[in-house]
mmCIF file of C-alpha atoms and ligand atoms in Angstrom:
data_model
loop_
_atom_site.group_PDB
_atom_site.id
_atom_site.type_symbol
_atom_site.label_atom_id
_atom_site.label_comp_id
_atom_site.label_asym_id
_atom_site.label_seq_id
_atom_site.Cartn_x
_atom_site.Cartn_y
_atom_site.Cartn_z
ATOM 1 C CA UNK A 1269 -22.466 -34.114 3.935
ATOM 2 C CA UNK A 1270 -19.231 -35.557 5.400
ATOM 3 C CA UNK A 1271 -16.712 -33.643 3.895
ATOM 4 C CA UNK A 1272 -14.860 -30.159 3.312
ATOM 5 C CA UNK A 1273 -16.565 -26.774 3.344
ATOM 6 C CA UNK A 1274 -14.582 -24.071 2.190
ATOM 7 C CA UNK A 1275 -15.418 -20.419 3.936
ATOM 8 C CA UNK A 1276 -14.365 -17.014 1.957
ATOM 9 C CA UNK A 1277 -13.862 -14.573 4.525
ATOM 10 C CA UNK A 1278 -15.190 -11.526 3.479
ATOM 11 C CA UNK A 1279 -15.372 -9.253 6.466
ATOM 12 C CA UNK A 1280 -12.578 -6.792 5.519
ATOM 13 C CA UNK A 1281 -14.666 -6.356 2.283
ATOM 14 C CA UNK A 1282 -17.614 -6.467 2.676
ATOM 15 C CA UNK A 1283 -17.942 -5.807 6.835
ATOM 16 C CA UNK A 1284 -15.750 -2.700 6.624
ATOM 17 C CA UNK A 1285 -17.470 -1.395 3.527
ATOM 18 C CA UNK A 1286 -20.541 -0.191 5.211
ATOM 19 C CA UNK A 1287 -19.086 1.363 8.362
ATOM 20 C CA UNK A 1288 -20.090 4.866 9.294
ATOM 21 C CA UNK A 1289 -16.701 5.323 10.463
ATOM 22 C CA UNK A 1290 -14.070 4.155 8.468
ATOM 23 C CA UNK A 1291 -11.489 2.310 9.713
ATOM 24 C CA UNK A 1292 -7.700 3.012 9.306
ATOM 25 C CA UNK A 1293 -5.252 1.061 7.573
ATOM 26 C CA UNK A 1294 -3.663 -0.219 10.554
ATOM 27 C CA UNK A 1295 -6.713 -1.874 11.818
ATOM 28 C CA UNK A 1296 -8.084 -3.060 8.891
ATOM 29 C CA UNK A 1297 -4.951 -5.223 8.623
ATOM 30 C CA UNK A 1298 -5.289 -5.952 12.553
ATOM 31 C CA UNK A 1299 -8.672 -7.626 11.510
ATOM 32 C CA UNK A 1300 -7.133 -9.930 8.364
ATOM 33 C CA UNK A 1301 -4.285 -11.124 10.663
ATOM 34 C CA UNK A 1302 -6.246 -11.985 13.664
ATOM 35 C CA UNK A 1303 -8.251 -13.872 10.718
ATOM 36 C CA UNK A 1304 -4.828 -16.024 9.271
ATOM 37 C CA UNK A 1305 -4.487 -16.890 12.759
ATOM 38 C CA UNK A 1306 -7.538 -18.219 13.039
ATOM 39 C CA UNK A 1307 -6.785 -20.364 10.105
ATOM 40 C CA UNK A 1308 -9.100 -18.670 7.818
ATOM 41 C CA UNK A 1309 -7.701 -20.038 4.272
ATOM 42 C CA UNK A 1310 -9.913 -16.956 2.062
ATOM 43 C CA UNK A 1311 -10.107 -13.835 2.998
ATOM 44 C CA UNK A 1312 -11.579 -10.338 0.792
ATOM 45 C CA UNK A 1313 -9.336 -7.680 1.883
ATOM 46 C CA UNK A 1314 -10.537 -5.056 0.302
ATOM 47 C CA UNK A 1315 -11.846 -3.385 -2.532
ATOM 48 C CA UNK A 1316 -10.327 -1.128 -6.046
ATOM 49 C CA UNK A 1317 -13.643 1.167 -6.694
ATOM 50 C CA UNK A 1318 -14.232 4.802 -6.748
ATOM 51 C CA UNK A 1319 -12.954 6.030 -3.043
ATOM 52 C CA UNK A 1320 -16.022 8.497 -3.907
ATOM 53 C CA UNK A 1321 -18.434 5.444 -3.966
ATOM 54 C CA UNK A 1322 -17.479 3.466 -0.921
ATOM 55 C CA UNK A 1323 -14.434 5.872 0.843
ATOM 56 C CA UNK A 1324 -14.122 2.870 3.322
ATOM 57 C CA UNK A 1325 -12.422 0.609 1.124
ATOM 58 C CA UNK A 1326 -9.959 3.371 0.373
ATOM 59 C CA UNK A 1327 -5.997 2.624 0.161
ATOM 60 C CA UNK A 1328 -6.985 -1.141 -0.082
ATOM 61 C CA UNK A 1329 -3.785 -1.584 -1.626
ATOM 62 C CA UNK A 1330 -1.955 -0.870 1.392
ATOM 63 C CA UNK A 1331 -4.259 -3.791 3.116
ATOM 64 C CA UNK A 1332 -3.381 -5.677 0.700
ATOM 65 C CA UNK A 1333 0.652 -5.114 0.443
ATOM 66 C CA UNK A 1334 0.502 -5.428 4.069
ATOM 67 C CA UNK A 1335 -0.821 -9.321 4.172
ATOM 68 C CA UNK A 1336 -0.151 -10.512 1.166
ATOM 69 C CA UNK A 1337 3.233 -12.160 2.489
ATOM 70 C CA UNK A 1338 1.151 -15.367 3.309
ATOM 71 C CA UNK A 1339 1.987 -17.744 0.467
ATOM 72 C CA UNK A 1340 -0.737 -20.414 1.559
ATOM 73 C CA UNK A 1341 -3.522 -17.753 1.606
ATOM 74 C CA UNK A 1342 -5.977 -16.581 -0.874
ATOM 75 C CA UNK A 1343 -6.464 -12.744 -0.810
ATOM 76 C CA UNK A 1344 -9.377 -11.498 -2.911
ATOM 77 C CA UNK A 1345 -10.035 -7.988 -3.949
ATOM 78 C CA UNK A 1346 -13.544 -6.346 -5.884
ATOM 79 C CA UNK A 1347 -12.799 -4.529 -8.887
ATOM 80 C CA UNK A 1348 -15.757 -3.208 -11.306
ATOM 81 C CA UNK A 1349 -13.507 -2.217 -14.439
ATOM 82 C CA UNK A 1350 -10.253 -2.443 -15.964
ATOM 83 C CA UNK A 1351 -9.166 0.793 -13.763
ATOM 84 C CA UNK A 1352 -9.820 -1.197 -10.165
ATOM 85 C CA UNK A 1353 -8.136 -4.139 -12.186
ATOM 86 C CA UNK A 1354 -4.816 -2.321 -13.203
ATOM 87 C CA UNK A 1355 -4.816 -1.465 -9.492
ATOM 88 C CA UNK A 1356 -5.556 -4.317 -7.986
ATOM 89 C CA UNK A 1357 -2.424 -6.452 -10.365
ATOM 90 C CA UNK A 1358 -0.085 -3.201 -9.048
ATOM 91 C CA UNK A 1359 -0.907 -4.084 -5.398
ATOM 92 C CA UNK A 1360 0.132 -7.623 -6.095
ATOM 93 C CA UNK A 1361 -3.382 -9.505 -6.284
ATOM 94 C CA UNK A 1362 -3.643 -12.797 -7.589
ATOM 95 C CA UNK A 1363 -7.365 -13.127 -7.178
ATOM 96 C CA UNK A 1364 -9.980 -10.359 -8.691
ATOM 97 C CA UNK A 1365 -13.556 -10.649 -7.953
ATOM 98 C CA UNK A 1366 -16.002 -8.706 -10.641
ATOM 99 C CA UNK A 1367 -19.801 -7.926 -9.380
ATOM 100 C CA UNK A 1368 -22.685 -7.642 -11.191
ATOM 101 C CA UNK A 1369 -26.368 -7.599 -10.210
ATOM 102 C CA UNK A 1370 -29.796 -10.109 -11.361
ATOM 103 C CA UNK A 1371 -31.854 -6.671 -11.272
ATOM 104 C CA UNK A 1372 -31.594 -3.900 -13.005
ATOM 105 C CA UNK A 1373 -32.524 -1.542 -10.353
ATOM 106 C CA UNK A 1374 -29.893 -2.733 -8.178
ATOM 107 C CA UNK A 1375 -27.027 -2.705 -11.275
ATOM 108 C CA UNK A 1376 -27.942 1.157 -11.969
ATOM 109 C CA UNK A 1377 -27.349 1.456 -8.257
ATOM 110 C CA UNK A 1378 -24.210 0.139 -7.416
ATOM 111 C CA UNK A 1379 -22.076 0.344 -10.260
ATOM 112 C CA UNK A 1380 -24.002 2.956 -12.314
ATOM 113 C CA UNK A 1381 -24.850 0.706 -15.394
ATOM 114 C CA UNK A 1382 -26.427 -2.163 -16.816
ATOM 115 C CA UNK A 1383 -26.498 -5.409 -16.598
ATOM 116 C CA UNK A 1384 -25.504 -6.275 -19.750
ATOM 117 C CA UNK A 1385 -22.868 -3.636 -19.982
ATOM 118 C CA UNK A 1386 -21.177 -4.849 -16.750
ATOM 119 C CA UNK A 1387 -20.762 -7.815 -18.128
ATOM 120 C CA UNK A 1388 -19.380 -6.180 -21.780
ATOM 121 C CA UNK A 1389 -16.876 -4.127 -18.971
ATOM 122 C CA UNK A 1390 -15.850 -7.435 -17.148
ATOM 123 C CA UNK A 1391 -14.990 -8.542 -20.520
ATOM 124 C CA UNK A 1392 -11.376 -7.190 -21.298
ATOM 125 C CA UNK A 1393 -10.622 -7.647 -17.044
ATOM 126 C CA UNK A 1394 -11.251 -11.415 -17.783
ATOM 127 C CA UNK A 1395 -9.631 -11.466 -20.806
ATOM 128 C CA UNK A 1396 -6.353 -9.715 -19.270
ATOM 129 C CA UNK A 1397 -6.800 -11.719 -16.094
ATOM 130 C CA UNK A 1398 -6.660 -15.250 -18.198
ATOM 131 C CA UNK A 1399 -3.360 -13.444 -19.748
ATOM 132 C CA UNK A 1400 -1.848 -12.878 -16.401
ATOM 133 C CA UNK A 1401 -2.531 -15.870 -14.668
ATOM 134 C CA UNK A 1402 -4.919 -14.251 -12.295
ATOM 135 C CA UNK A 1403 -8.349 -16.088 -11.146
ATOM 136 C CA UNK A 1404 -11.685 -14.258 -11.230
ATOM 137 C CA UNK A 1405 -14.127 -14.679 -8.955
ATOM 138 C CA UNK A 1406 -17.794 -13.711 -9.683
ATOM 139 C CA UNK A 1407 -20.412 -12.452 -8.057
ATOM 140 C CA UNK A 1408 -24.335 -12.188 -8.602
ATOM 141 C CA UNK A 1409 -25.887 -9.546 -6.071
ATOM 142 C CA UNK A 1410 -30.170 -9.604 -5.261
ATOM 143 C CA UNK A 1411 -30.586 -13.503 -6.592
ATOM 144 C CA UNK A 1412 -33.379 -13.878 -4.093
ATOM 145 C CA UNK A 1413 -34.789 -10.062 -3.940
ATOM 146 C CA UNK A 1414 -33.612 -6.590 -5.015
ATOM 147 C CA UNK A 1415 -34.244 -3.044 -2.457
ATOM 148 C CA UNK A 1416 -35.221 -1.407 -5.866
ATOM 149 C CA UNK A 1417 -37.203 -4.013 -8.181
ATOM 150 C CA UNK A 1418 -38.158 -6.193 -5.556
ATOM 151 C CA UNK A 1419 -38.677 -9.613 -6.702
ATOM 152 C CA UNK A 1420 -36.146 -11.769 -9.149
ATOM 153 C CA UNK A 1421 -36.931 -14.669 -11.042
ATOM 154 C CA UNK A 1422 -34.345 -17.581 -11.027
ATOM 155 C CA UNK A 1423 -34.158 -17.705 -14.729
ATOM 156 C CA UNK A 1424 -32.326 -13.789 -14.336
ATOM 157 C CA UNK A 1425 -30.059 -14.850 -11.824
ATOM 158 C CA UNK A 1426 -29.041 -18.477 -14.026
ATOM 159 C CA UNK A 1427 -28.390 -15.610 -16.884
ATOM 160 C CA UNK A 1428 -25.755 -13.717 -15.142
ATOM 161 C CA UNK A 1429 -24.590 -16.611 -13.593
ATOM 162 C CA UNK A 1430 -23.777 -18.201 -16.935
ATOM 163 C CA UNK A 1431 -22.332 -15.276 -18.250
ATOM 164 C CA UNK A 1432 -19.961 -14.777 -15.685
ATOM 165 C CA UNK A 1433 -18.841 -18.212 -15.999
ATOM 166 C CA UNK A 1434 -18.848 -18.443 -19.565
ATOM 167 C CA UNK A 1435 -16.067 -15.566 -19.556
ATOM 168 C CA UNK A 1436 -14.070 -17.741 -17.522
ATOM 169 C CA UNK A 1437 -14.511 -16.753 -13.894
ATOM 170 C CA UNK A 1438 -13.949 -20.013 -11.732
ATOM 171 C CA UNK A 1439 -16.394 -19.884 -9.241
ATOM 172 C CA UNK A 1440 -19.836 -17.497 -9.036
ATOM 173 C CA UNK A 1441 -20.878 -16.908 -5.787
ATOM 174 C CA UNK A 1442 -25.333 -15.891 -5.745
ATOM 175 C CA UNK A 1443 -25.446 -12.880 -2.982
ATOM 176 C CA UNK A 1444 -28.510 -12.183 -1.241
ATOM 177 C CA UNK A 1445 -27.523 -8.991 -0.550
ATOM 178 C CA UNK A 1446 -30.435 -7.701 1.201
ATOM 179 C CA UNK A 1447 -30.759 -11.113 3.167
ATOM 180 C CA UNK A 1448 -34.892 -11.931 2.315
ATOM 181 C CA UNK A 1449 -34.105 -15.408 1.023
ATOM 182 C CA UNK A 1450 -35.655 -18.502 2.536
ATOM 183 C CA UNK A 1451 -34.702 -21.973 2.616
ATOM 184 C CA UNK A 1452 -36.759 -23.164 -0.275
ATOM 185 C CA UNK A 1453 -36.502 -20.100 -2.369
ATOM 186 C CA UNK A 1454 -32.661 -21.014 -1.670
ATOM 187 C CA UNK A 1455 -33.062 -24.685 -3.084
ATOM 188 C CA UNK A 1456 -35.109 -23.704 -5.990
ATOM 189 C CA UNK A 1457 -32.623 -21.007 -7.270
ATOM 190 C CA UNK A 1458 -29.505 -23.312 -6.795
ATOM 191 C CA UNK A 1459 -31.329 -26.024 -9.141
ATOM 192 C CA UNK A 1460 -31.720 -23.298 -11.608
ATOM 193 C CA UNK A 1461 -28.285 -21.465 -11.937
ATOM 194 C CA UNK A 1462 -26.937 -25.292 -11.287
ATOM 195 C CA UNK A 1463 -28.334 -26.510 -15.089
ATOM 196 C CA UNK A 1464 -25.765 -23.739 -16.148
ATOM 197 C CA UNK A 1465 -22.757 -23.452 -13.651
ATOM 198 C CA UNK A 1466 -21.479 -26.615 -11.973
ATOM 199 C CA UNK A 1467 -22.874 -26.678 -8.066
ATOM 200 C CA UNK A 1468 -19.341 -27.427 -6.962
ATOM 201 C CA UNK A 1469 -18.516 -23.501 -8.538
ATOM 202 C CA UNK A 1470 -21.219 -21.983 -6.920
ATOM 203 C CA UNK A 1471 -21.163 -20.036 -3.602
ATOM 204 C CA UNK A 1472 -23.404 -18.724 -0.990
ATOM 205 C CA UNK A 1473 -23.548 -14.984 -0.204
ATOM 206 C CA UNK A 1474 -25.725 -14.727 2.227
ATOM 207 C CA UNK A 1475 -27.123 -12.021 4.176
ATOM 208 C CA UNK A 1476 -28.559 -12.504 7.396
ATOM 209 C CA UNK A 1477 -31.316 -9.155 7.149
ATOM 210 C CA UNK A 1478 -34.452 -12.033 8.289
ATOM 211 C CA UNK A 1479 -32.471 -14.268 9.873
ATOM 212 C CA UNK A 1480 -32.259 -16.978 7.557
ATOM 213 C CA UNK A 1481 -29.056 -16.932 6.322
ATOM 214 C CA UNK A 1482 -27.610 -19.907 8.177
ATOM 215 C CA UNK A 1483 -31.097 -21.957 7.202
ATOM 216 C CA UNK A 1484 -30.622 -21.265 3.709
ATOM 217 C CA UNK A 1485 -26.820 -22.347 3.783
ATOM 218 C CA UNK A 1486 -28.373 -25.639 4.786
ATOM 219 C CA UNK A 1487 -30.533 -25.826 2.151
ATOM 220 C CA UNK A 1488 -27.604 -25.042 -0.307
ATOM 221 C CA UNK A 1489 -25.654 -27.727 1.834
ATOM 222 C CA UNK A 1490 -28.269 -30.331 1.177
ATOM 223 C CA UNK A 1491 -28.237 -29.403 -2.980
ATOM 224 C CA UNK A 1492 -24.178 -29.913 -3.075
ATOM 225 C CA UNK A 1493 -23.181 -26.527 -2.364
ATOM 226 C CA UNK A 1494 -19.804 -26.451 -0.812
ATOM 227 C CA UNK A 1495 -18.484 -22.719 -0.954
ATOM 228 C CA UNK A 1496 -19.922 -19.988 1.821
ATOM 229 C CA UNK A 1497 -18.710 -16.577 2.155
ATOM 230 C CA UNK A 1498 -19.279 -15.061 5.851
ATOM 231 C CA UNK A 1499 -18.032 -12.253 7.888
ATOM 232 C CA UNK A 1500 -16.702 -12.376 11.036
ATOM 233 C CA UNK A 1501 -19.013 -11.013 13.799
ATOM 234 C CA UNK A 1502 -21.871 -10.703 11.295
ATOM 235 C CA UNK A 1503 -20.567 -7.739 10.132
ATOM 236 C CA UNK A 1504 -21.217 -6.371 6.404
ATOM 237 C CA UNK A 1505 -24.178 -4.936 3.984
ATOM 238 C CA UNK A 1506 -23.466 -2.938 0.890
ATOM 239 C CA UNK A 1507 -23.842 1.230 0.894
ATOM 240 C CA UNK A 1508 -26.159 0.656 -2.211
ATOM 241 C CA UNK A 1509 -28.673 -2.131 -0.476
ATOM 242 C CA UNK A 1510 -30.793 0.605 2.011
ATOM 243 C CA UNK A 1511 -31.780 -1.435 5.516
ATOM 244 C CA UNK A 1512 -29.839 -4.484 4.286
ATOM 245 C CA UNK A 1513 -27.692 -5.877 7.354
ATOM 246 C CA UNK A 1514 -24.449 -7.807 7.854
ATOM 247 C CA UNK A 1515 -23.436 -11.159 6.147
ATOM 248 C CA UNK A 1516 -24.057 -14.439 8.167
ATOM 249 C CA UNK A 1517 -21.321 -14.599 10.741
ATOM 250 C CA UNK A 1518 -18.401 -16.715 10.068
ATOM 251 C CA UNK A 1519 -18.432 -18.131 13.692
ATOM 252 C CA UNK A 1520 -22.328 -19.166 13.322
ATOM 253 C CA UNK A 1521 -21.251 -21.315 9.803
ATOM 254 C CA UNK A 1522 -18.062 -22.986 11.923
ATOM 255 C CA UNK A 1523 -20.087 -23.648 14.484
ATOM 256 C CA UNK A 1524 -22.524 -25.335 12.684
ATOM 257 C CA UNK A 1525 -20.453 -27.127 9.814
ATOM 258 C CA UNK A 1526 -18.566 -28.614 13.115
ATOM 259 C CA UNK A 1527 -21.747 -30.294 14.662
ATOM 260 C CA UNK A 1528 -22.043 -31.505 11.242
ATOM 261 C CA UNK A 1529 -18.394 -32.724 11.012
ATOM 262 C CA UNK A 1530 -17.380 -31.026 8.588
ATOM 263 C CA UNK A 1531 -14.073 -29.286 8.346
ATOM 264 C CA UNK A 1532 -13.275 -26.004 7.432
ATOM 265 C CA UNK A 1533 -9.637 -25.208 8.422
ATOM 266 C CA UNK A 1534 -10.690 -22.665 11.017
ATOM 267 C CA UNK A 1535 -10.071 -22.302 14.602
ATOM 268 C CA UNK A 1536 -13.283 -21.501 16.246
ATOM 269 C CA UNK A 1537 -11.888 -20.141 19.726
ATOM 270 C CA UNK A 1538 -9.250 -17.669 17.252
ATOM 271 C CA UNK A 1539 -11.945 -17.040 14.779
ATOM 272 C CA UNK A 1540 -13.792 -15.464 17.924
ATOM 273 C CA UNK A 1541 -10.573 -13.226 19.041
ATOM 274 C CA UNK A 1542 -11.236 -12.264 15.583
ATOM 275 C CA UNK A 1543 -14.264 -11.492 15.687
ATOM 276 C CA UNK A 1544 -13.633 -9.596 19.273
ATOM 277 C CA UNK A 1545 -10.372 -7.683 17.756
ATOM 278 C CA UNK A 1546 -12.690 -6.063 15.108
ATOM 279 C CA UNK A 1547 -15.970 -5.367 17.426
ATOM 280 C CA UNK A 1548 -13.312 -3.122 19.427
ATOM 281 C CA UNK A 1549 -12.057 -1.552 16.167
ATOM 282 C CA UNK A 1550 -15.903 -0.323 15.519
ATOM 283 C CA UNK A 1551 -16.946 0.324 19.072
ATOM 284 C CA UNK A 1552 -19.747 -2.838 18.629
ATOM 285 C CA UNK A 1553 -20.406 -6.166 19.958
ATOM 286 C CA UNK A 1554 -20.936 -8.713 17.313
ATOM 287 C CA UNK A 1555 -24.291 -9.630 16.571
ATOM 288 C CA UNK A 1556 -23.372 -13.319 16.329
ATOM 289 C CA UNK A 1557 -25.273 -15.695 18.344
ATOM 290 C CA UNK A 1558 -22.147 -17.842 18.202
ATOM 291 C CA UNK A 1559 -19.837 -15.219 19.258
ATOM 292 C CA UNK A 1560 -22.054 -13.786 22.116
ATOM 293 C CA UNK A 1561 -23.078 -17.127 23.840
ATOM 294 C CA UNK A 1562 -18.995 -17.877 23.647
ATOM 295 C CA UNK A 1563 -18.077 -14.648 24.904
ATOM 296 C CA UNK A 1564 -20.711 -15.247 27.682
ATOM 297 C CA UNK A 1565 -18.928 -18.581 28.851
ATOM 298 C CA UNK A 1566 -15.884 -17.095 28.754
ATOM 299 C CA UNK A 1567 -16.840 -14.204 31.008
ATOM 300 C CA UNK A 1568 -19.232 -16.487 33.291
ATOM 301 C CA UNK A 1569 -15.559 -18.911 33.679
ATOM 302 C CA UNK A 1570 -13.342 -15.547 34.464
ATOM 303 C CA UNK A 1571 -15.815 -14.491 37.237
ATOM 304 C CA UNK A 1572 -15.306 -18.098 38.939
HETATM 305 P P1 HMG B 2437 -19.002 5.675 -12.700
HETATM 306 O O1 HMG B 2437 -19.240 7.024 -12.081
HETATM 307 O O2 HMG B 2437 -19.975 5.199 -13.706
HETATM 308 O O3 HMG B 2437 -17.540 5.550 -13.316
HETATM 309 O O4 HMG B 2437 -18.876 4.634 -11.523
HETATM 310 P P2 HMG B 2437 -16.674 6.441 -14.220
HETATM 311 O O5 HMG B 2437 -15.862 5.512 -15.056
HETATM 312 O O6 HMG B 2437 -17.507 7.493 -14.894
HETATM 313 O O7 HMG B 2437 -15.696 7.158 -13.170
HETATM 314 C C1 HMG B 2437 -16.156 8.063 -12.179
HETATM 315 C C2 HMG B 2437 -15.018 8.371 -11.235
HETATM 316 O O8 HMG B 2437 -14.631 7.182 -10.541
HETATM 317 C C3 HMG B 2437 -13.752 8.863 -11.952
HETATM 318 O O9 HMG B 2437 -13.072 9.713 -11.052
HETATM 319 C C4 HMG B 2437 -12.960 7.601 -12.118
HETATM 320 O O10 HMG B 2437 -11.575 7.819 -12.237
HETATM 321 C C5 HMG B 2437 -13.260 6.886 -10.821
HETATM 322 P P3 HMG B 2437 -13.235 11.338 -11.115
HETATM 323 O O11 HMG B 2437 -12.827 11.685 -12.515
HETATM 324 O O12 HMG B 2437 -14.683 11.620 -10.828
HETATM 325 O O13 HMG B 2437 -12.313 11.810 -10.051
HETATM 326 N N1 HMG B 2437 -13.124 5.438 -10.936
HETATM 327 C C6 HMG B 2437 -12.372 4.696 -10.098
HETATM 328 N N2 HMG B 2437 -11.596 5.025 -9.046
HETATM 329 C C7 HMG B 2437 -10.964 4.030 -8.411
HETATM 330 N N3 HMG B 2437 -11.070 2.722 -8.771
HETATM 331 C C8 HMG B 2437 -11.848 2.358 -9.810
HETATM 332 C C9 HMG B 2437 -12.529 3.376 -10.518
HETATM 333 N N4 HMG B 2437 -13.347 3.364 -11.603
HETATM 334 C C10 HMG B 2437 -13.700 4.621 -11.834
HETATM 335 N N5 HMG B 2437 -11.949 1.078 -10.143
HETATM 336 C C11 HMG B 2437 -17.982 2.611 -10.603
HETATM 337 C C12 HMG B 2437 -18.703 3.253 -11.751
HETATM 338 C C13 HMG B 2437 -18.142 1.113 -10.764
HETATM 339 C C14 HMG B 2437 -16.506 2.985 -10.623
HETATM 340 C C15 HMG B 2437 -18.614 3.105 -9.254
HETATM 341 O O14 HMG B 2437 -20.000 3.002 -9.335
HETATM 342 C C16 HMG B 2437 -18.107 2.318 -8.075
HETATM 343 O O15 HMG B 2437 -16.948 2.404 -7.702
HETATM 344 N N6 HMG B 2437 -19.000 1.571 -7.418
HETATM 345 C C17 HMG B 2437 -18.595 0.796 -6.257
HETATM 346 C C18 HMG B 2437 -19.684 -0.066 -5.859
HETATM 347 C C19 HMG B 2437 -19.289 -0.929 -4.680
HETATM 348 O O16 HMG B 2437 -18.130 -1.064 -4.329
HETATM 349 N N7 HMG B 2437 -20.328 -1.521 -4.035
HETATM 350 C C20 HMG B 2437 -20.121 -2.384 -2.941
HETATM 351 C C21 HMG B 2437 -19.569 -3.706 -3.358
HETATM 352 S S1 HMG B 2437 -20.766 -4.772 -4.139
HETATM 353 C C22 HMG B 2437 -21.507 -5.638 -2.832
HETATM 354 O O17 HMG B 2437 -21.327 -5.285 -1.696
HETATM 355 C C23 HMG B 2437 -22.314 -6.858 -3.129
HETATM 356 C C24 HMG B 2437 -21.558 -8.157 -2.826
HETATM 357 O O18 HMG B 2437 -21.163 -8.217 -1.464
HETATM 358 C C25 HMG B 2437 -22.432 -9.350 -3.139
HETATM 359 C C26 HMG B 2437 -23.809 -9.271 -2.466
HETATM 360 O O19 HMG B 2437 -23.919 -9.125 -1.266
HETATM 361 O O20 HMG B 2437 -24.762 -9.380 -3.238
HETATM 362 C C27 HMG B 2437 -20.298 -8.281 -3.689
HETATM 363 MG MG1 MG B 2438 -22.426 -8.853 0.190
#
């Protein structure tokens, strides 16, 4: 497992997005440079949906004006239709990621429709995207359990998987949004949706709800897996996934992928101001095990 790892950032997204108290524009794009300078080469600024669904993700076009000045940076945006997409190309993005869901219950939720006609509305947003020389991402929420139909069967997940990619989007990244996965649960549903998509175009969304997020990264690891999206601090969950918690932290993966040696581009000891600039923002510490024992040795260095 000697080689490169690449980490999507997705704390602006998908941290912010299920904050009680929204946070301005100002500090939202406080957070996303305090994450360049850490080196982070990915990062989801923001999202184009209804301000009425998710109001924190409001005037995400502003976040993304505001950093989008970085030409050796990837800035990703969510849109769900051809409205967030239209937006989205007007605030200058050059990479769109769609969503849809493996359960029904879970599609109805989120973006009020089905699965299959989420993928009939990613459709023309592809098909304008390939036009415009912009990349899609996609993404597959509840591939190892849904808050509404409870368990999902591989063979659902490999579906929307394969549809996404068949429509051209160049990487699909398998959320566990409500963070139940386990390690071999993991394995077993990258084998399946890898007979359709290529493992090197898969990523791991994972969210740390049980605690297994980083042990199911390894298992992904170990099956050739070699994209992870994390948030900084831990932060994250989605308004639609009830008693789901934050994504695996981003400072947990480094710290990990660097006793492995393997390289991800990012700064550990900046990736933790990071992580520290946006705890003060929302008034918590980080729940990061990484990020507290650090912060500990710092402290425990100052007192001496
Ligand atoms: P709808 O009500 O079916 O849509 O919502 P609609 O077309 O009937 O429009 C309703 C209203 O929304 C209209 O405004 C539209 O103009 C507006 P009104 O006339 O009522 O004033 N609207 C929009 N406004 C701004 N941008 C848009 C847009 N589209 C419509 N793009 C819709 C459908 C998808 C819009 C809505 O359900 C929605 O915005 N959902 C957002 C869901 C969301 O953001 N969830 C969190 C992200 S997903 C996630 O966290 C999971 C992930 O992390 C992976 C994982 O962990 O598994 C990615
Ligand atoms: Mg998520």
């Amino acid at each position: 497992m000697n080689d490169q790892v690449r980490i999507v950032e997705v704390g602006p997204r998908d941290g912010l997005q299920n904050e009680k108290t929204p946070i301005s524009v100002e500090d939202r794009v406080a957070f996303v440079e305090a994450l360049l300078a850490a080196g982070c080469p990915i990062i989801e600024v923001g999202s184009f949906v209804s301000p009425k669904a998710v109001p924190q993700m409001a005037s995400s076009e502003q976040v993304l004006r505001a950093v989008n000045h970085h030409p050796d940076r990837e800035f990703h945006v969510l849109v769900p239709n051809e409205k967030g997409y239209d937006a989205a190309i007007a605030a200058g993005a050059r990479v769109v990621a769609v969503f849809a869901s493996a359960s029904e219950g879970f599609s109805r939720a989120n973006i009020n429709c089905t699965i299959e006609e989420s993928i009939e509305r990613f459709r023309p947003v592809l098909a304008r995207a390939k036009a415009d020389g912009i990349k899609v991402r996609g993404y597959v929420s509840c591939v190892l359990g849904c808050p509404y139909d409870g368990e999902v069967r591989p063979s659902a997940v490999t579906a929307v998987a394969k549809a996404l990619w068949e429509q051209g989007c160049y990487e699909v990244s398998l959320g566990d949004t409500i963070g139940v996965g386990t390690p071999a649960k993991a394995r077993a549903l990258l084998r399946a949706v890898a007979t359709e998509v290529p493992m090197a175009q898969l990523a791991l969304h994972f969210h740390d709800t049980y605690g297994q997020a980083l042990a199911n990264i390894y298992a992904g690891l170990e099956e050739g897996a070699r994209v992870i999206d994390a948030a900084a601090g831990g932060l994250g969950g989605c308004p639609y996934a009830p008693g789901a918690t934050g994504n695996v932290a981003t400072e947990d993966v480094v710290y990990m992928l660097q006793g492995m040696g393997i390289a991800t581009g990012i700064d550990l000891p900046k990736l933790l101001a990071a992580t520290n600039t946006v705890s003060r923002l929302i008034g918590r510490p980080p729940v990061s095990r990484v990020a507290a024992a650090l912060n500990a040795k710092i402290n425990a260095k100052a007192r001496t």
